[in-house]
PDB file of C-alpha atoms in Angstrom:
ATOM      1  CA  MET A  20      -3.242   9.580  37.469  1.00 91.00           C
ATOM      2  CA  PRO A  21      -3.545   8.936  33.698  1.00 97.00           C
ATOM      3  CA  SER A  22      -1.217  10.499  31.803  1.00 97.00           C
ATOM      4  CA  VAL A  23       0.022  11.746  27.869  1.00 98.00           C
ATOM      5  CA  TYR A  24       3.035  12.374  26.341  1.00 98.00           C
ATOM      6  CA  LEU A  25       2.589  15.586  24.085  1.00 98.00           C
ATOM      7  CA  SER A  26       4.956  15.608  21.032  1.00 98.00           C
ATOM      8  CA  PRO A  27       4.145  18.716  19.350  1.00 97.00           C
ATOM      9  CA  SER A  28       6.262  19.028  15.784  1.00 94.00           C
ATOM     10  CA  LEU A  29       9.669  20.084  15.872  1.00 89.00           C
ATOM     11  CA  GLN A  30       9.721  21.042  12.160  1.00 85.00           C
ATOM     12  CA  ASP A  31       9.671  25.113  11.950  1.00 79.00           C
ATOM     13  CA  HIS A  32      10.801  24.683   8.241  1.00 77.00           C
ATOM     14  CA  HIS A  33       7.358  23.570   7.231  1.00 78.00           C
ATOM     15  CA  THR A  34       5.916  26.730   6.568  1.00 78.00           C
ATOM     16  CA  TYR A  35       1.949  27.087   5.947  1.00 84.00           C
ATOM     17  CA  VAL A  36       1.080  27.846   2.597  1.00 86.00           C
ATOM     18  CA  SER A  37      -1.169  30.796   3.770  1.00 74.00           C
ATOM     19  CA  GLY A  38       1.940  32.592   5.225  1.00 75.00           C
ATOM     20  CA  ALA A  39       0.444  32.406   8.573  1.00 77.00           C
ATOM     21  CA  GLY A  40       3.204  30.784  10.442  1.00 87.00           C
ATOM     22  CA  ASN A  41       4.737  27.064  10.403  1.00 86.00           C
ATOM     23  CA  GLU A  42       4.063  23.695  11.432  1.00 91.00           C
ATOM     24  CA  GLU A  43       6.259  23.496  14.966  1.00 93.00           C
ATOM     25  CA  TYR A  44       4.176  26.796  15.945  1.00 95.00           C
ATOM     26  CA  TYR A  45       0.670  25.693  15.342  1.00 96.00           C
ATOM     27  CA  MET A  46       1.107  22.332  16.618  1.00 96.00           C
ATOM     28  CA  ASN A  47       2.742  23.920  19.734  1.00 96.00           C
ATOM     29  CA  ARG A  48      -0.612  26.536  19.986  1.00 97.00           C
ATOM     30  CA  ILE A  49      -2.890  23.096  20.152  1.00 98.00           C
ATOM     31  CA  ALA A  50      -0.587  21.492  22.822  1.00 98.00           C
ATOM     32  CA  ASP A  51      -0.902  25.072  24.621  1.00 98.00           C
ATOM     33  CA  ALA A  52      -4.749  24.746  24.473  1.00 98.00           C
ATOM     34  CA  MET A  53      -5.065  21.467  25.478  1.00 98.00           C
ATOM     35  CA  ALA A  54      -2.691  21.956  28.718  1.00 98.00           C
ATOM     36  CA  PRO A  55      -5.733  23.206  30.827  1.00 98.00           C
ATOM     37  CA  LEU A  56      -8.235  20.934  29.330  1.00 98.00           C
ATOM     38  CA  LEU A  57      -5.837  18.297  30.551  1.00 98.00           C
ATOM     39  CA  GLN A  58      -5.230  19.549  33.846  1.00 97.00           C
ATOM     40  CA  GLU A  59      -9.349  19.838  34.277  1.00 97.00           C
ATOM     41  CA  LYS A  60     -10.131  16.263  33.221  1.00 96.00           C
ATOM     42  CA  GLY A  61      -7.087  15.130  35.552  1.00 96.00           C
ATOM     43  CA  ILE A  62      -4.684  13.944  33.082  1.00 97.00           C
ATOM     44  CA  SER A  63      -1.436  14.567  33.874  1.00 97.00           C
ATOM     45  CA  PHE A  64       0.905  14.971  30.856  1.00 98.00           C
ATOM     46  CA  ALA A  65       4.544  15.902  30.125  1.00 97.00           C
ATOM     47  CA  ARG A  66       5.744  17.492  26.561  1.00 97.00           C
ATOM     48  CA  ASN A  67       8.720  17.536  24.680  1.00 96.00           C
ATOM     49  CA  ASN A  68      10.893  20.663  24.498  1.00 92.00           C
ATOM     50  CA  PRO A  69      11.501  22.638  20.807  1.00 88.00           C
ATOM     51  CA  TYR A  70      15.071  22.088  21.040  1.00 91.00           C
ATOM     52  CA  ASP A  71      14.951  18.200  21.765  1.00 93.00           C
ATOM     53  CA  THR A  72      15.945  16.116  18.857  1.00 95.00           C
ATOM     54  CA  LEU A  73      13.303  13.100  18.128  1.00 96.00           C
ATOM     55  CA  PRO A  74      15.642  10.417  19.592  1.00 97.00           C
ATOM     56  CA  GLN A  75      15.677  12.669  23.036  1.00 97.00           C
ATOM     57  CA  ILE A  76      11.922  12.862  22.591  1.00 97.00           C
ATOM     58  CA  ILE A  77      11.487   9.064  22.800  1.00 98.00           C
ATOM     59  CA  ALA A  78      13.845   8.906  25.292  1.00 98.00           C
ATOM     60  CA  ARG A  79      11.640  11.288  27.458  1.00 97.00           C
ATOM     61  CA  SER A  80       8.406   9.686  26.577  1.00 98.00           C
ATOM     62  CA  ASN A  81       9.761   6.258  27.349  1.00 98.00           C
ATOM     63  CA  ALA A  82      11.349   7.710  30.794  1.00 98.00           C
ATOM     64  CA  GLU A  83       7.838   9.560  31.647  1.00 97.00           C
ATOM     65  CA  SER A  84       5.873   5.813  31.341  1.00 97.00           C
ATOM     66  CA  PRO A  85       2.785   7.698  29.696  1.00 98.00           C
ATOM     67  CA  ASP A  86      -0.613   5.830  29.213  1.00 98.00           C
ATOM     68  CA  LEU A  87      -0.265   7.331  25.344  1.00 98.00           C
ATOM     69  CA  HIS A  88       1.967   8.802  23.372  1.00 98.00           C
ATOM     70  CA  LEU A  89       0.538  11.883  21.467  1.00 98.00           C
ATOM     71  CA  ALA A  90       2.751  13.506  18.431  1.00 98.00           C
ATOM     72  CA  LEU A  91       0.921  16.367  16.967  1.00 98.00           C
ATOM     73  CA  HIS A  92       1.697  17.621  13.199  1.00 97.00           C
ATOM     74  CA  SER A  93       0.346  18.807  10.173  1.00 96.00           C
ATOM     75  CA  ASN A  94       0.851  17.341   6.790  1.00 95.00           C
ATOM     76  CA  SER A  95       2.220  17.861   3.164  1.00 94.00           C
ATOM     77  CA  ALA A  96       1.493  16.177   0.063  1.00 94.00           C
ATOM     78  CA  PRO A  97       4.197  14.949  -2.356  1.00 94.00           C
ATOM     79  CA  GLU A  98       5.719  18.187  -4.514  1.00 92.00           C
ATOM     80  CA  ASN A  99       3.496  16.514  -7.480  1.00 94.00           C
ATOM     81  CA  LEU A 100       0.103  16.611  -5.190  1.00 94.00           C
ATOM     82  CA  SER A 101       0.798  19.726  -3.263  1.00 92.00           C
ATOM     83  CA  GLY A 102      -2.240  21.664  -2.197  1.00 91.00           C
ATOM     84  CA  LEU A 103      -4.393  18.819  -3.992  1.00 94.00           C
ATOM     85  CA  ILE A 104      -4.827  16.632  -0.560  1.00 96.00           C
ATOM     86  CA  GLN A 105      -6.807  17.502   2.477  1.00 97.00           C
ATOM     87  CA  GLY A 106      -7.598  15.593   5.797  1.00 97.00           C
ATOM     88  CA  PRO A 107      -6.292  14.430   8.948  1.00 98.00           C
ATOM     89  CA  ASP A 108      -4.125  11.066   8.928  1.00 98.00           C
ATOM     90  CA  ILE A 109      -4.304   9.436  12.373  1.00 98.00           C
ATOM     91  CA  TYR A 110      -1.060   7.175  12.370  1.00 98.00           C
ATOM     92  CA  TYR A 111      -0.485   4.245  15.007  1.00 98.00           C
ATOM     93  CA  PHE A 112       2.103   1.586  15.033  1.00 97.00           C
ATOM     94  CA  ALA A 113       1.188  -1.253  12.903  1.00 97.00           C
ATOM     95  CA  GLY A 114       0.208  -4.280  15.161  1.00 92.00           C
ATOM     96  CA  SER A 115      -0.227  -2.443  18.288  1.00 96.00           C
ATOM     97  CA  SER A 116      -4.020  -2.962  19.288  1.00 97.00           C
ATOM     98  CA  GLN A 117      -4.021   0.110  21.953  1.00 97.00           C
ATOM     99  CA  GLY A 118      -2.301   2.506  19.536  1.00 97.00           C
ATOM    100  CA  GLU A 119      -5.197   1.606  17.074  1.00 98.00           C
ATOM    101  CA  LYS A 120      -7.673   1.812  19.527  1.00 97.00           C
ATOM    102  CA  ALA A 121      -6.528   5.347  20.397  1.00 98.00           C
ATOM    103  CA  ALA A 122      -5.941   6.079  16.345  1.00 98.00           C
ATOM    104  CA  LYS A 123     -10.022   5.472  16.178  1.00 98.00           C
ATOM    105  CA  HIS A 124     -11.080   7.290  19.206  1.00 98.00           C
ATOM    106  CA  PHE A 125      -9.028  10.468  17.537  1.00 98.00           C
ATOM    107  CA  ALA A 126     -10.538  10.050  14.229  1.00 98.00           C
ATOM    108  CA  GLU A 127     -14.226   9.915  15.257  1.00 98.00           C
ATOM    109  CA  ASN A 128     -13.713  13.157  17.213  1.00 98.00           C
ATOM    110  CA  LEU A 129     -12.139  14.901  14.499  1.00 98.00           C
ATOM    111  CA  LYS A 130     -14.758  13.575  12.075  1.00 98.00           C
ATOM    112  CA  LYS A 131     -17.132  15.433  14.140  1.00 98.00           C
ATOM    113  CA  ILE A 132     -15.522  18.884  13.613  1.00 98.00           C
ATOM    114  CA  TYR A 133     -13.350  18.602  10.137  1.00 98.00           C
ATOM    115  CA  PRO A 134     -15.100  19.886   7.399  1.00 97.00           C
ATOM    116  CA  THR A 135     -15.280  16.521   5.643  1.00 97.00           C
ATOM    117  CA  PRO A 136     -15.340  14.151   7.692  1.00 98.00           C
ATOM    118  CA  ALA A 137     -14.508  11.225   4.880  1.00 98.00           C
ATOM    119  CA  LEU A 138     -11.627  12.716   4.542  1.00 98.00           C
ATOM    120  CA  VAL A 139     -10.309  11.435   7.957  1.00 98.00           C
ATOM    121  CA  ALA A 140      -8.293   8.799   7.715  1.00 98.00           C
ATOM    122  CA  VAL A 141      -7.044   5.743  10.369  1.00 98.00           C
ATOM    123  CA  ILE A 142      -3.349   4.651   9.268  1.00 98.00           C
ATOM    124  CA  PRO A 143      -1.026   1.805  10.303  1.00 98.00           C
ATOM    125  CA  ASN A 144       2.728   2.205  10.092  1.00 97.00           C
ATOM    126  CA  ALA A 145       5.709   0.478  11.034  1.00 96.00           C
ATOM    127  CA  SER A 146       8.325   2.739  10.153  1.00 96.00           C
ATOM    128  CA  LEU A 147       7.572   6.089  12.115  1.00 97.00           C
ATOM    129  CA  ALA A 148      10.013   6.274  14.999  1.00 96.00           C
ATOM    130  CA  GLU A 149       7.521   8.237  17.158  1.00 96.00           C
ATOM    131  CA  LEU A 150       5.382   5.305  16.929  1.00 97.00           C
ATOM    132  CA  LYS A 151       8.169   2.433  16.670  1.00 96.00           C
ATOM    133  CA  LYS A 152      10.468   3.160  19.561  1.00 97.00           C
ATOM    134  CA  THR A 153       7.970   4.799  22.256  1.00 97.00           C
ATOM    135  CA  LYS A 154       7.032   2.170  24.631  1.00 97.00           C
ATOM    136  CA  ALA A 155       3.641   3.514  25.631  1.00 98.00           C
ATOM    137  CA  PRO A 156       0.532   2.969  22.709  1.00 97.00           C
ATOM    138  CA  ALA A 157       1.889   6.056  20.260  1.00 98.00           C
ATOM    139  CA  ILE A 158      -0.392   8.126  17.757  1.00 98.00           C
ATOM    140  CA  LEU A 159       1.117  10.280  15.353  1.00 98.00           C
ATOM    141  CA  ALA A 160      -1.902  13.054  14.297  1.00 98.00           C
ATOM    142  CA  GLU A 161      -1.212  14.830  11.112  1.00 98.00           C
ATOM    143  CA  LEU A 162      -4.542  17.015  11.933  1.00 98.00           C
ATOM    144  CA  ALA A 163      -4.416  18.668   8.218  1.00 96.00           C
ATOM    145  CA  TYR A 164      -2.505  19.803   5.277  1.00 96.00           C
ATOM    146  CA  HIS A 165      -0.569  22.648   5.303  1.00 95.00           C
ATOM    147  CA  ASP A 166       0.036  22.702   1.988  1.00 95.00           C
ATOM    148  CA  ASN A 167      -3.593  23.363   1.121  1.00 95.00           C
ATOM    149  CA  GLN A 168      -5.431  26.785   1.294  1.00 95.00           C
ATOM    150  CA  GLU A 169      -8.653  25.267   2.854  1.00 96.00           C
ATOM    151  CA  ASP A 170      -6.877  22.832   5.370  1.00 96.00           C
ATOM    152  CA  ALA A 171      -4.550  25.414   6.523  1.00 95.00           C
ATOM    153  CA  ARG A 172      -6.980  27.922   7.084  1.00 94.00           C
ATOM    154  CA  TRP A 173      -9.104  25.432   8.971  1.00 96.00           C
ATOM    155  CA  LEU A 174      -6.232  24.425  11.437  1.00 95.00           C
ATOM    156  CA  VAL A 175      -5.267  27.932  11.941  1.00 94.00           C
ATOM    157  CA  GLY A 176      -9.197  28.747  12.746  1.00 95.00           C
ATOM    158  CA  HIS A 177      -9.704  26.104  15.046  1.00 97.00           C
ATOM    159  CA  THR A 178      -6.801  25.595  17.424  1.00 96.00           C
ATOM    160  CA  GLU A 179      -9.458  25.611  20.473  1.00 97.00           C
ATOM    161  CA  GLU A 180     -11.892  23.097  18.760  1.00 98.00           C
ATOM    162  CA  ILE A 181      -8.982  21.304  18.030  1.00 98.00           C
ATOM    163  CA  ALA A 182      -7.458  20.889  21.366  1.00 98.00           C
ATOM    164  CA  GLN A 183     -11.141  20.014  22.988  1.00 98.00           C
ATOM    165  CA  ALA A 184     -11.151  17.245  20.453  1.00 98.00           C
ATOM    166  CA  LEU A 185      -7.989  15.430  20.999  1.00 98.00           C
ATOM    167  CA  VAL A 186      -8.303  16.206  24.755  1.00 98.00           C
ATOM    168  CA  LEU A 187     -12.269  14.021  24.170  1.00 98.00           C
ATOM    169  CA  SER A 188     -10.261  11.669  22.603  1.00 98.00           C
ATOM    170  CA  LEU A 189      -8.186  10.658  25.357  1.00 97.00           C
ATOM    171  CA  VAL A 190     -10.610  11.134  27.767  1.00 97.00           C
ATOM    172  CA  GLU A 191     -12.320   8.030  26.039  1.00 97.00           C
ATOM    173  CA  PHE A 192      -9.359   5.930  24.882  1.00 97.00           C
ATOM    174  CA  LEU A 193      -8.371   6.523  28.837  1.00 95.00           C
ATOM    175  CA  HIS A 194     -12.007   5.181  29.892  1.00 91.00           C
ATOM    176  CA  LEU A 195     -12.490   8.908  32.412  1.00 77.00           C
TER     177      LEU A 195
END
């Protein structure tokens, strides 16, 4: 059975500009919305615990041996650009052909639901621990900028739609 390790953000200190919650809360809501869709598609999953540390998350993902490690986050701009940047950024480990392939599926499906598709980006990265230290191909999806009013509003208002796009991306990546 195909599998995914869901790793919603642990960052409860990243509050949304709208005041409507924080990164950890909304990324867990998206993971919660993904769960029944994954079961429906026959994809098994494990997920992190909000009290885990990043090294524990990586170790548990590696122990599970999933087909993909999927970290869910929302982003914030550097202080001098706070509120000015928008769009999902899908990171994968530089040099991982499977990570790049997965990232492209996720980006294409997010482009279908994000208000400005041209702002959806696929970005290689060689330093993020969740990409670098997981054995499975991994992506880190920064789904929107929580310091931007429009992005925060979109993310909060489209939890189900985002979950559906992410699961569709998994189905495509896993060839189901």
